[in-house]
CSV table of C-alpha atoms in Angstrom, one decimal:
chain,number,residue,atom,x,y,z
A,274,MET,CA,-26.5,-21.3,-23.4
A,275,LYS,CA,-24.7,-23.1,-26.4
A,276,VAL,CA,-22.4,-21.1,-28.3
A,277,CYS,CA,-20.0,-21.5,-31.2
A,278,LEU,CA,-17.3,-18.9,-32.0
A,279,HIS,CA,-15.7,-19.9,-35.5
A,280,ASN,CA,-13.5,-18.6,-38.2
A,281,GLY,CA,-10.8,-17.3,-35.6
A,282,THR,CA,-7.4,-17.7,-34.5
A,283,ILE,CA,-7.1,-19.3,-30.9
A,284,LEU,CA,-4.5,-18.0,-28.5
A,285,ASN,CA,-4.4,-20.5,-25.9
A,286,GLY,CA,-1.0,-19.4,-24.0
A,287,ILE,CA,0.6,-22.2,-25.8
A,288,SER,CA,0.2,-21.8,-29.3
A,289,GLN,CA,-1.3,-19.7,-32.1
A,290,MET,CA,-3.7,-22.0,-34.1
A,291,GLU,CA,-5.7,-20.1,-37.3
A,292,ASN,CA,-8.9,-21.0,-39.0
A,293,CYS,CA,-10.4,-22.5,-35.6
A,294,ALA,CA,-13.6,-22.8,-33.7
A,295,VAL,CA,-14.5,-23.1,-29.9
A,296,TYR,CA,-17.8,-24.7,-28.7
A,297,PHE,CA,-19.0,-24.1,-25.2
A,298,ASP,CA,-22.5,-25.3,-23.6
A,299,GLY,CA,-23.1,-23.4,-20.4
A,300,ASP,CA,-20.2,-22.7,-18.2
A,301,THR,CA,-17.8,-25.3,-19.8
A,302,ILE,CA,-15.9,-25.5,-22.9
A,303,THR,CA,-16.9,-28.7,-24.7
A,304,ASP,CA,-14.8,-28.8,-28.2
A,305,VAL,CA,-12.2,-26.8,-29.8
A,306,PHE,CA,-11.8,-27.7,-33.6
A,307,SER,CA,-10.7,-26.8,-37.1
A,308,GLU,CA,-12.8,-24.6,-39.4
A,309,LYS,CA,-13.0,-27.6,-41.5
A,310,ARG,CA,-14.7,-29.5,-38.8
A,311,PHE,CA,-17.0,-26.5,-38.1
A,312,GLU,CA,-18.2,-26.9,-41.8
A,313,GLU,CA,-19.1,-30.7,-41.3
A,314,LYS,CA,-20.3,-30.5,-37.8
A,315,LYS,CA,-23.9,-30.5,-37.0
A,316,PHE,CA,-25.2,-28.3,-34.4
A,317,ASP,CA,-28.4,-28.3,-32.2
A,318,SER,CA,-30.9,-25.7,-33.2
A,319,ASP,CA,-30.4,-23.7,-30.2
A,320,THR,CA,-26.8,-23.3,-30.7
A,321,GLN,CA,-25.8,-19.5,-31.4
A,322,ILE,CA,-23.3,-19.4,-34.1
A,323,ILE,CA,-20.8,-16.5,-34.0
A,324,ASP,CA,-18.4,-15.7,-37.0
A,325,VAL,CA,-15.6,-13.6,-35.6
A,326,HIS,CA,-14.2,-13.1,-39.0
A,327,GLY,CA,-10.6,-13.7,-38.3
A,328,SER,CA,-10.3,-12.2,-34.7
A,329,PHE,CA,-8.5,-13.9,-31.9
A,330,ILE,CA,-10.1,-16.1,-29.4
A,331,ALA,CA,-8.6,-16.3,-26.2
A,332,PRO,CA,-9.2,-17.3,-22.5
A,333,GLY,CA,-10.5,-14.6,-20.4
A,334,LEU,CA,-7.9,-12.2,-18.7
A,335,ILE,CA,-7.0,-13.0,-15.1
A,336,ASP,CA,-5.9,-10.0,-12.9
A,337,THR,CA,-4.5,-11.2,-9.3
A,338,HIS,CA,-3.6,-7.6,-8.2
A,339,ILE,CA,-6.1,-4.9,-8.7
A,340,HIS,CA,-7.4,-2.2,-6.2
A,341,GLY,CA,-10.3,-0.8,-8.2
A,342,PHE,CA,-11.8,0.1,-11.4
A,343,MET,CA,-14.3,3.0,-12.8
A,344,GLY,CA,-14.9,4.6,-9.4
A,345,HIS,CA,-15.2,1.3,-7.4
A,346,GLY,CA,-12.6,-0.5,-5.5
A,347,THR,CA,-11.4,-1.9,-2.0
A,348,ASP,CA,-10.7,1.6,-0.6
A,349,LYS,CA,-14.1,2.7,0.8
A,350,CYS,CA,-15.2,-0.7,0.1
A,351,SER,CA,-18.8,-1.8,-0.2
A,352,THR,CA,-20.4,-4.9,-1.6
A,353,ASP,CA,-22.4,-3.1,-4.3
A,354,GLY,CA,-19.0,-1.3,-5.4
A,355,ILE,CA,-17.2,-4.7,-5.6
A,356,LEU,CA,-19.8,-6.1,-7.7
A,357,SER,CA,-19.9,-2.9,-10.0
A,358,MET,CA,-16.3,-3.4,-10.2
A,359,ALA,CA,-16.7,-6.9,-11.4
A,360,ARG,CA,-19.2,-6.0,-13.9
A,361,ASP,CA,-17.0,-3.1,-15.4
A,362,LEU,CA,-13.8,-5.4,-15.4
A,363,ALA,CA,-15.9,-7.7,-17.8
A,364,GLN,CA,-16.3,-5.0,-20.4
A,365,TYR,CA,-12.6,-4.8,-20.5
A,366,GLY,CA,-11.9,-8.7,-21.1
A,367,VAL,CA,-11.2,-9.6,-17.3
A,368,THR,CA,-13.3,-12.7,-16.3
A,369,ALA,CA,-11.5,-13.3,-12.9
A,370,PHE,CA,-9.7,-11.0,-10.4
A,371,ASN,CA,-8.6,-10.8,-6.9
A,372,PRO,CA,-9.7,-7.5,-5.2
A,373,THR,CA,-6.5,-6.3,-3.5
A,374,ILE,CA,-6.4,-4.7,0.1
A,375,TYR,CA,-3.8,-2.2,1.1
A,376,PRO,CA,-2.8,-2.2,4.8
A,377,ALA,CA,-5.2,-0.3,7.1
A,378,PRO,CA,-6.1,-0.2,10.8
A,379,GLU,CA,-7.5,-3.7,11.7
A,380,GLU,CA,-11.1,-2.8,11.9
A,381,GLU,CA,-10.8,-1.2,8.6
A,382,MET,CA,-9.2,-4.1,6.9
A,383,LEU,CA,-11.7,-6.6,8.6
A,384,LYS,CA,-14.6,-4.5,7.3
A,385,THR,CA,-13.2,-4.4,3.9
A,386,ILE,CA,-12.5,-8.2,4.0
A,387,ARG,CA,-16.1,-8.7,4.9
A,388,GLN,CA,-17.6,-6.6,2.3
A,389,ILE,CA,-15.6,-8.4,-0.6
A,390,VAL,CA,-16.8,-11.9,1.1
A,391,ALA,CA,-20.3,-10.6,0.9
A,392,ALA,CA,-19.9,-9.5,-2.8
A,393,LYS,CA,-18.4,-12.8,-3.7
A,394,LYS,CA,-21.2,-14.8,-2.0
A,395,GLU,CA,-23.9,-12.4,-3.7
A,396,GLN,CA,-22.2,-13.1,-6.9
A,397,GLU,CA,-22.6,-16.7,-6.5
A,398,HIS,CA,-26.1,-16.3,-6.1
A,399,CYS,CA,-27.2,-13.5,-8.2
A,400,HIS,CA,-30.9,-12.6,-8.4
A,401,ASN,CA,-32.6,-10.3,-10.8
A,402,LYS,CA,-35.4,-7.9,-9.9
A,403,GLU,CA,-38.1,-10.4,-10.0
A,404,GLY,CA,-36.2,-12.6,-7.7
A,405,LYS,CA,-35.4,-15.4,-10.1
A,406,SER,CA,-31.9,-16.8,-10.4
A,407,VAL,CA,-29.9,-15.6,-13.0
A,408,ALA,CA,-26.7,-16.6,-14.4
A,409,ARG,CA,-23.7,-15.8,-12.2
A,410,ALA,CA,-22.0,-14.0,-15.1
A,411,VAL,CA,-24.5,-11.3,-14.7
A,412,CYS,CA,-22.5,-10.1,-11.9
A,413,GLY,CA,-19.4,-9.8,-14.0
A,414,ALA,CA,-15.8,-10.9,-13.8
A,415,HIS,CA,-15.3,-13.8,-11.1
A,416,ILE,CA,-14.3,-12.7,-7.6
A,417,MET,CA,-11.8,-15.4,-7.1
A,418,GLY,CA,-10.3,-14.2,-3.7
A,419,ILE,CA,-8.6,-11.5,-1.8
A,420,HIS,CA,-5.2,-10.5,-2.2
A,421,LEU,CA,-3.8,-8.8,1.0
A,422,GLU,CA,-0.9,-6.4,0.0
A,423,GLY,CA,0.4,-6.3,3.7
A,424,PRO,CA,0.3,-5.5,6.6
A,425,PHE,CA,3.5,-7.5,7.4
A,426,ILE,CA,5.6,-5.4,5.0
A,427,SER,CA,8.7,-3.1,5.2
A,428,PRO,CA,8.4,0.2,6.6
A,429,GLU,CA,11.2,1.2,4.4
A,430,LYS,CA,9.5,0.2,1.0
A,431,LEU,CA,6.0,1.6,1.5
A,432,GLY,CA,5.4,3.1,-1.8
A,433,VAL,CA,2.4,5.2,-1.3
A,434,GLN,CA,1.1,3.2,1.7
A,435,ARG,CA,0.5,4.7,5.1
A,436,PRO,CA,3.4,3.9,7.5
A,437,GLU,CA,1.2,3.7,10.5
A,438,THR,CA,-0.6,0.7,9.0
A,439,VAL,CA,2.5,-1.6,8.7
A,440,LYS,CA,2.8,-4.2,11.4
A,441,PRO,CA,5.4,-6.6,12.5
A,442,VAL,CA,4.5,-10.3,12.1
A,443,ASP,CA,1.4,-11.2,14.3
A,444,LEU,CA,0.2,-14.5,13.9
A,445,ASP,CA,-3.1,-13.8,15.9
A,446,LEU,CA,-3.7,-10.8,13.5
A,447,MET,CA,-3.3,-13.2,10.6
A,448,ASP,CA,-5.8,-15.6,11.9
A,449,ARG,CA,-8.4,-12.9,12.6
A,450,LEU,CA,-8.1,-11.8,9.1
A,451,TRP,CA,-8.3,-15.2,7.7
A,452,GLU,CA,-11.4,-15.7,9.8
A,453,ALA,CA,-13.1,-12.6,8.4
A,454,SER,CA,-12.2,-13.8,4.9
A,455,GLU,CA,-14.1,-17.1,5.4
A,456,GLY,CA,-11.2,-18.8,3.8
A,457,THR,CA,-11.0,-16.5,0.8
A,458,ILE,CA,-7.7,-15.0,0.9
A,459,VAL,CA,-6.0,-16.4,-2.1
A,460,ASN,CA,-2.4,-14.6,-2.0
A,461,MET,CA,-0.6,-12.1,0.3
A,462,THR,CA,2.3,-9.8,-0.1
A,463,VAL,CA,4.9,-9.9,2.8
A,464,ALA,CA,8.3,-8.8,3.5
A,465,PRO,CA,10.6,-11.9,3.9
A,466,GLU,CA,13.1,-10.1,6.1
A,467,LEU,CA,10.8,-9.5,8.9
A,468,LYS,CA,11.3,-11.3,12.2
A,469,HIS,CA,9.2,-14.5,12.5
A,470,MET,CA,8.3,-14.5,8.8
A,471,ARG,CA,9.0,-18.2,8.8
A,472,HIS,CA,6.2,-19.1,11.2
A,473,LEU,CA,3.8,-16.8,9.3
A,474,ALA,CA,5.0,-18.4,5.9
A,475,LEU,CA,4.0,-21.7,7.5
A,476,ASN,CA,0.7,-20.5,8.8
A,477,CYS,CA,-0.3,-19.1,5.2
A,478,ILE,CA,0.9,-22.0,3.3
A,479,GLN,CA,-1.0,-24.4,5.7
A,480,LYS,CA,-4.2,-22.1,4.6
A,481,GLY,CA,-3.3,-22.4,0.9
A,482,ILE,CA,-2.1,-18.9,0.6
A,483,VAL,CA,0.1,-17.9,-2.0
A,484,LEU,CA,2.8,-15.9,-0.5
A,485,GLN,CA,4.8,-12.9,-2.4
A,486,ALA,CA,7.6,-11.1,-1.5
A,487,GLY,CA,7.0,-7.4,-2.1
A,488,HIS,CA,7.2,-4.0,-0.4
A,489,THR,CA,10.4,-5.6,0.9
A,490,ASN,CA,13.9,-4.2,1.7
A,491,ALA,CA,15.4,-7.7,1.9
A,492,ARG,CA,18.9,-8.7,1.7
A,493,TYR,CA,19.8,-11.5,-0.6
A,494,GLU,CA,20.2,-14.1,2.1
A,495,ASN,CA,16.6,-12.7,3.3
A,496,MET,CA,15.0,-13.7,-0.1
A,497,VAL,CA,16.8,-17.2,-0.1
A,498,GLU,CA,15.3,-18.0,3.4
A,499,GLY,CA,11.9,-16.7,2.2
A,500,MET,CA,12.1,-19.1,-0.8
A,501,GLN,CA,13.1,-22.0,1.6
A,502,ALA,CA,9.9,-21.0,3.4
A,503,GLY,CA,7.8,-20.9,0.6
A,504,ILE,CA,7.6,-17.5,-0.7
A,505,LEU,CA,8.0,-18.2,-4.3
A,506,HIS,CA,6.0,-15.3,-6.1
A,507,THR,CA,7.0,-11.7,-6.2
A,508,THR,CA,4.7,-8.6,-6.1
A,509,HIS,CA,5.0,-5.7,-9.0
A,510,PHE,CA,8.6,-7.0,-9.6
A,511,PHE,CA,11.2,-4.3,-9.7
A,512,ASN,CA,9.0,-1.7,-7.7
A,513,ALA,CA,9.0,-1.2,-4.1
A,514,MET,CA,11.8,-3.7,-3.3
A,515,SER,CA,15.5,-3.7,-2.7
A,516,GLN,CA,17.4,-3.4,-5.9
A,517,MET,CA,20.4,-5.2,-7.2
A,518,HIS,CA,23.9,-4.4,-6.2
A,519,HIS,CA,27.1,-6.2,-7.0
A,520,ARG,CA,27.7,-6.8,-3.2
A,521,ASP,CA,24.1,-7.6,-2.2
A,522,PRO,CA,21.9,-8.8,-5.0
A,523,GLY,CA,18.9,-7.9,-3.0
A,524,ALA,CA,15.3,-8.8,-3.7
A,525,VAL,CA,15.7,-7.9,-7.5
A,526,GLY,CA,18.7,-10.1,-7.9
A,527,ALA,CA,17.4,-12.9,-6.0
A,528,VAL,CA,14.3,-13.2,-8.3
A,529,LEU,CA,16.5,-12.9,-11.3
A,530,ILE,CA,19.0,-15.6,-9.9
A,531,HIS,CA,16.6,-18.4,-8.8
A,532,ASN,CA,14.5,-20.2,-11.3
A,533,GLU,CA,11.8,-21.0,-9.0
A,534,MET,CA,10.9,-17.5,-8.3
A,535,THR,CA,7.8,-16.1,-10.4
A,536,CYS,CA,6.8,-12.6,-10.6
A,537,GLU,CA,4.2,-10.1,-11.2
A,538,ILE,CA,4.8,-7.3,-13.6
A,539,ILE,CA,3.0,-3.9,-14.1
A,540,ALA,CA,3.4,-3.7,-18.0
A,541,ASP,CA,2.5,0.1,-18.6
A,542,GLY,CA,5.9,1.4,-19.4
A,543,LYS,CA,5.9,3.8,-16.6
A,544,HIS,CA,6.6,1.5,-13.5
A,545,VAL,CA,9.1,-0.4,-15.2
A,546,HIS,CA,11.3,0.8,-18.3
A,547,PRO,CA,10.3,-0.9,-21.6
A,548,ASP,CA,13.8,-2.0,-22.0
A,549,LEU,CA,14.0,-3.9,-18.7
A,550,PHE,CA,11.3,-6.3,-20.4
A,551,LYS,CA,14.1,-7.5,-22.4
A,552,LEU,CA,16.1,-8.6,-19.5
A,553,LEU,CA,12.9,-10.1,-17.6
A,554,ILE,CA,11.7,-12.1,-20.7
A,555,LYS,CA,15.3,-13.6,-21.4
A,556,ASP,CA,16.0,-14.4,-17.6
A,557,LYS,CA,12.4,-15.6,-16.2
A,558,THR,CA,11.0,-16.5,-19.7
A,559,PRO,CA,7.2,-15.9,-20.2
A,560,ASP,CA,6.3,-18.9,-18.3
A,561,ASN,CA,7.2,-17.2,-14.8
A,562,ILE,CA,5.7,-13.6,-15.4
A,563,ILE,CA,2.2,-12.8,-14.4
A,564,LEU,CA,0.7,-9.6,-16.0
A,565,ILE,CA,-1.0,-7.6,-13.5
A,566,THR,CA,-2.4,-4.0,-13.6
A,567,ASP,CA,-2.2,-2.9,-9.8
A,568,ALA,CA,-4.8,-0.5,-11.0
A,569,LEU,CA,-6.4,2.1,-8.7
A,570,THR,CA,-10.0,2.9,-8.2
A,571,PRO,CA,-10.3,5.9,-10.8
A,572,THR,CA,-9.0,3.8,-13.5
A,573,GLU,CA,-11.0,4.3,-16.7
A,574,GLN,CA,-13.4,6.6,-14.5
A,575,LYS,CA,-15.0,9.0,-16.9
A,576,ASN,CA,-16.4,11.8,-14.9
A,577,GLY,CA,-15.6,13.8,-11.7
A,578,PRO,CA,-12.7,14.1,-9.2
A,579,LEU,CA,-10.3,11.2,-8.9
A,580,PHE,CA,-9.5,9.7,-5.6
A,581,ALA,CA,-7.6,6.9,-4.6
A,582,ASN,CA,-6.7,5.5,-1.1
A,583,GLY,CA,-8.2,8.7,0.5
A,584,GLU,CA,-6.6,11.3,-1.5
A,585,GLU,CA,-7.2,13.1,-4.7
A,586,VAL,CA,-4.9,12.0,-7.6
A,587,LEU,CA,-4.2,13.3,-11.2
A,588,PHE,CA,-3.8,11.2,-14.5
A,589,LYS,CA,-0.7,12.1,-15.9
A,590,ASP,CA,1.7,10.6,-18.4
A,591,GLY,CA,-0.2,7.1,-18.4
A,592,CYS,CA,-0.6,6.8,-14.5
A,593,PHE,CA,-1.7,8.4,-11.4
A,594,HIS,CA,0.1,11.1,-9.4
A,595,ARG,CA,-0.8,12.5,-6.1
A,596,LYS,CA,-2.2,15.9,-6.5
A,597,GLU,CA,-0.2,17.4,-3.4
A,598,ASP,CA,3.4,16.5,-4.5
A,599,ASP,CA,3.1,14.9,-8.1
A,600,VAL,CA,4.5,11.7,-6.9
A,601,ILE,CA,3.4,8.5,-8.7
A,602,ALA,CA,0.2,7.2,-6.8
A,603,GLY,CA,-0.3,4.0,-8.9
A,604,SER,CA,-1.3,2.3,-12.2
A,605,ALA,CA,-4.0,3.1,-14.7
A,606,LEU,CA,-3.3,0.0,-16.6
A,607,THR,CA,-6.0,-2.3,-18.2
A,608,MET,CA,-5.3,-5.9,-18.6
A,609,ILE,CA,-5.9,-5.9,-22.4
A,610,GLN,CA,-3.5,-2.8,-22.9
A,611,GLY,CA,-1.1,-4.8,-20.8
A,612,VAL,CA,-1.0,-7.6,-23.1
A,613,LYS,CA,-0.5,-5.3,-26.1
A,614,ASN,CA,2.3,-3.5,-24.2
A,615,LEU,CA,3.9,-6.9,-23.7
A,616,ILE,CA,3.9,-7.6,-27.3
A,617,ASN,CA,5.6,-4.2,-27.9
A,618,PHE,CA,8.2,-5.0,-25.1
A,619,GLY,CA,9.2,-8.3,-26.9
A,620,MET,CA,6.9,-11.1,-26.5
A,621,ASN,CA,4.8,-12.7,-29.0
A,622,ARG,CA,1.0,-12.9,-29.0
A,623,SER,CA,0.8,-16.4,-27.2
A,624,GLU,CA,3.3,-15.6,-24.6
A,625,ALA,CA,1.6,-12.2,-23.8
A,626,ILE,CA,-1.6,-14.1,-23.3
A,627,LYS,CA,0.1,-16.7,-21.3
A,628,CYS,CA,1.2,-14.0,-18.9
A,629,ALA,CA,-2.5,-12.9,-18.4
A,630,THR,CA,-4.4,-16.3,-18.5
A,631,VAL,CA,-2.2,-19.7,-18.0
A,632,ASN,CA,0.3,-18.3,-15.6
A,633,PRO,CA,-2.0,-16.6,-13.0
A,634,ALA,CA,-4.4,-19.6,-13.1
A,635,LYS,CA,-1.4,-22.0,-12.5
A,636,ILE,CA,0.4,-19.9,-9.7
A,637,MET,CA,-2.9,-19.1,-7.9
A,638,ASN,CA,-4.1,-22.9,-8.2
A,639,TYR,CA,-7.4,-21.6,-10.2
A,640,ARG,CA,-8.6,-25.1,-11.6
A,641,LYS,CA,-10.2,-24.9,-15.1
A,642,LYS,CA,-9.2,-21.6,-15.9
A,643,GLY,CA,-6.6,-19.9,-18.3
A,644,LEU,CA,-6.8,-22.5,-21.4
A,645,LEU,CA,-9.2,-23.0,-24.2
A,646,ILE,CA,-9.4,-26.7,-24.0
A,647,PRO,CA,-12.5,-29.0,-23.3
A,648,GLY,CA,-13.4,-29.3,-19.9
A,649,TYR,CA,-12.2,-25.9,-18.7
A,650,ASP,CA,-14.5,-22.7,-18.0
A,651,SER,CA,-16.1,-21.0,-20.7
A,652,ASP,CA,-14.4,-17.6,-19.7
A,653,ILE,CA,-13.5,-16.3,-23.2
A,654,ILE,CA,-12.6,-13.1,-25.0
A,655,VAL,CA,-12.4,-12.1,-28.6
A,656,PHE,CA,-10.4,-9.2,-29.9
A,657,ASP,CA,-9.1,-7.9,-33.2
A,658,ASN,CA,-5.6,-7.2,-34.5
A,659,ASN,CA,-5.6,-3.9,-32.6
A,660,PHE,CA,-6.8,-5.5,-29.4
A,661,ASN,CA,-10.1,-3.9,-29.5
A,662,LEU,CA,-12.2,-6.2,-27.4
A,663,GLN,CA,-15.3,-7.7,-29.3
A,664,ILE,CA,-16.7,-10.3,-27.0
A,665,THR,CA,-16.4,-11.4,-23.4
A,666,ALA,CA,-18.0,-14.4,-22.3
A,667,ILE,CA,-18.2,-15.4,-18.6
A,668,SER,CA,-19.7,-18.7,-17.4
A,669,GLY,CA,-20.9,-19.4,-21.1
A,670,ASN,CA,-22.8,-16.0,-21.1
A,671,LEU,CA,-22.2,-13.2,-23.5
A,672,VAL,CA,-21.7,-10.1,-21.3
A,673,LYS,CA,-20.0,-8.1,-24.0
A,674,ARG,CA,-20.7,-8.3,-27.7
A,675,ILE,CA,-19.8,-5.7,-30.2
């Protein structure tokens, strides 16, 4: 499919360019040009020309930490459920994501991993009811790979995770998880202070896994040792980690002090106080921040009881709370709302988009994603000034259009 989106403002994570157009042919962006050039340009007769009427054109959003969406997710995981999750996310502007797995008994983790791998394979070879090959985009947002949020994390910083599922570093277990994933584990949350973490880090880095410090009670020196071992990214910064103290900067202080550390952030205004974003933006700069949702399975679910991690939850004050004790159970954020929130918290539009596109693609080593430039994947969104999503294109296919 050949498509030209014109009369828009391009947000490519680097700058904001008004009166521009983006042309893509199939799954690749082939040209980005001014509206003046659009008026002079000759298009093939089969090109679909779409006037976006001044709306913003941006790369598709990439969520590297998400557990579920609209009733489907990695808890009670199934291949069909993950594919449904991918299709639903596309309607909210997400064009690539990492299904994220909590720690669980080994057999349960292995089963979940295999279901996600099967979904990824099926997505890459989608077929319609007649058995004819159809565009990969029909299956929704690209399943990029798996994020393991454990099991090698601190029992002292569990959040709502089950204590019996947390394990000491076990290289044999890591190899079994990797084998089940068929090489699709992309990123992994670990606690740097655990014994033998340096050996695990070497094992994972050799496999190309991005290591993230999270669910950690690390002292400052543990974090520095982790950085030296290659743990250079952070899981939901500020949350479930040792806080800063003047005698021990802890995990939070280490991330703020060391420029090489990058961080995820849940920008819902609930998990992290809005005013803390002023410090975060000033210290880390938007170049080193990844917007994530950490969304739970019932996020945007319209009907029925809400369940996450095997227990009933209630939607309250913008996030999920456990029904039994009212403790915050997790996020209900969407990526497009997160971008809007980042702007409200102090970023400009280009910076906020960068945190949801350029940065995750760079840190996760996703080539040809995250920018609107020739040669990159035609994963694109269009939204108005109020962040109402109008178009989602995945691999050049218009999977959402209003």
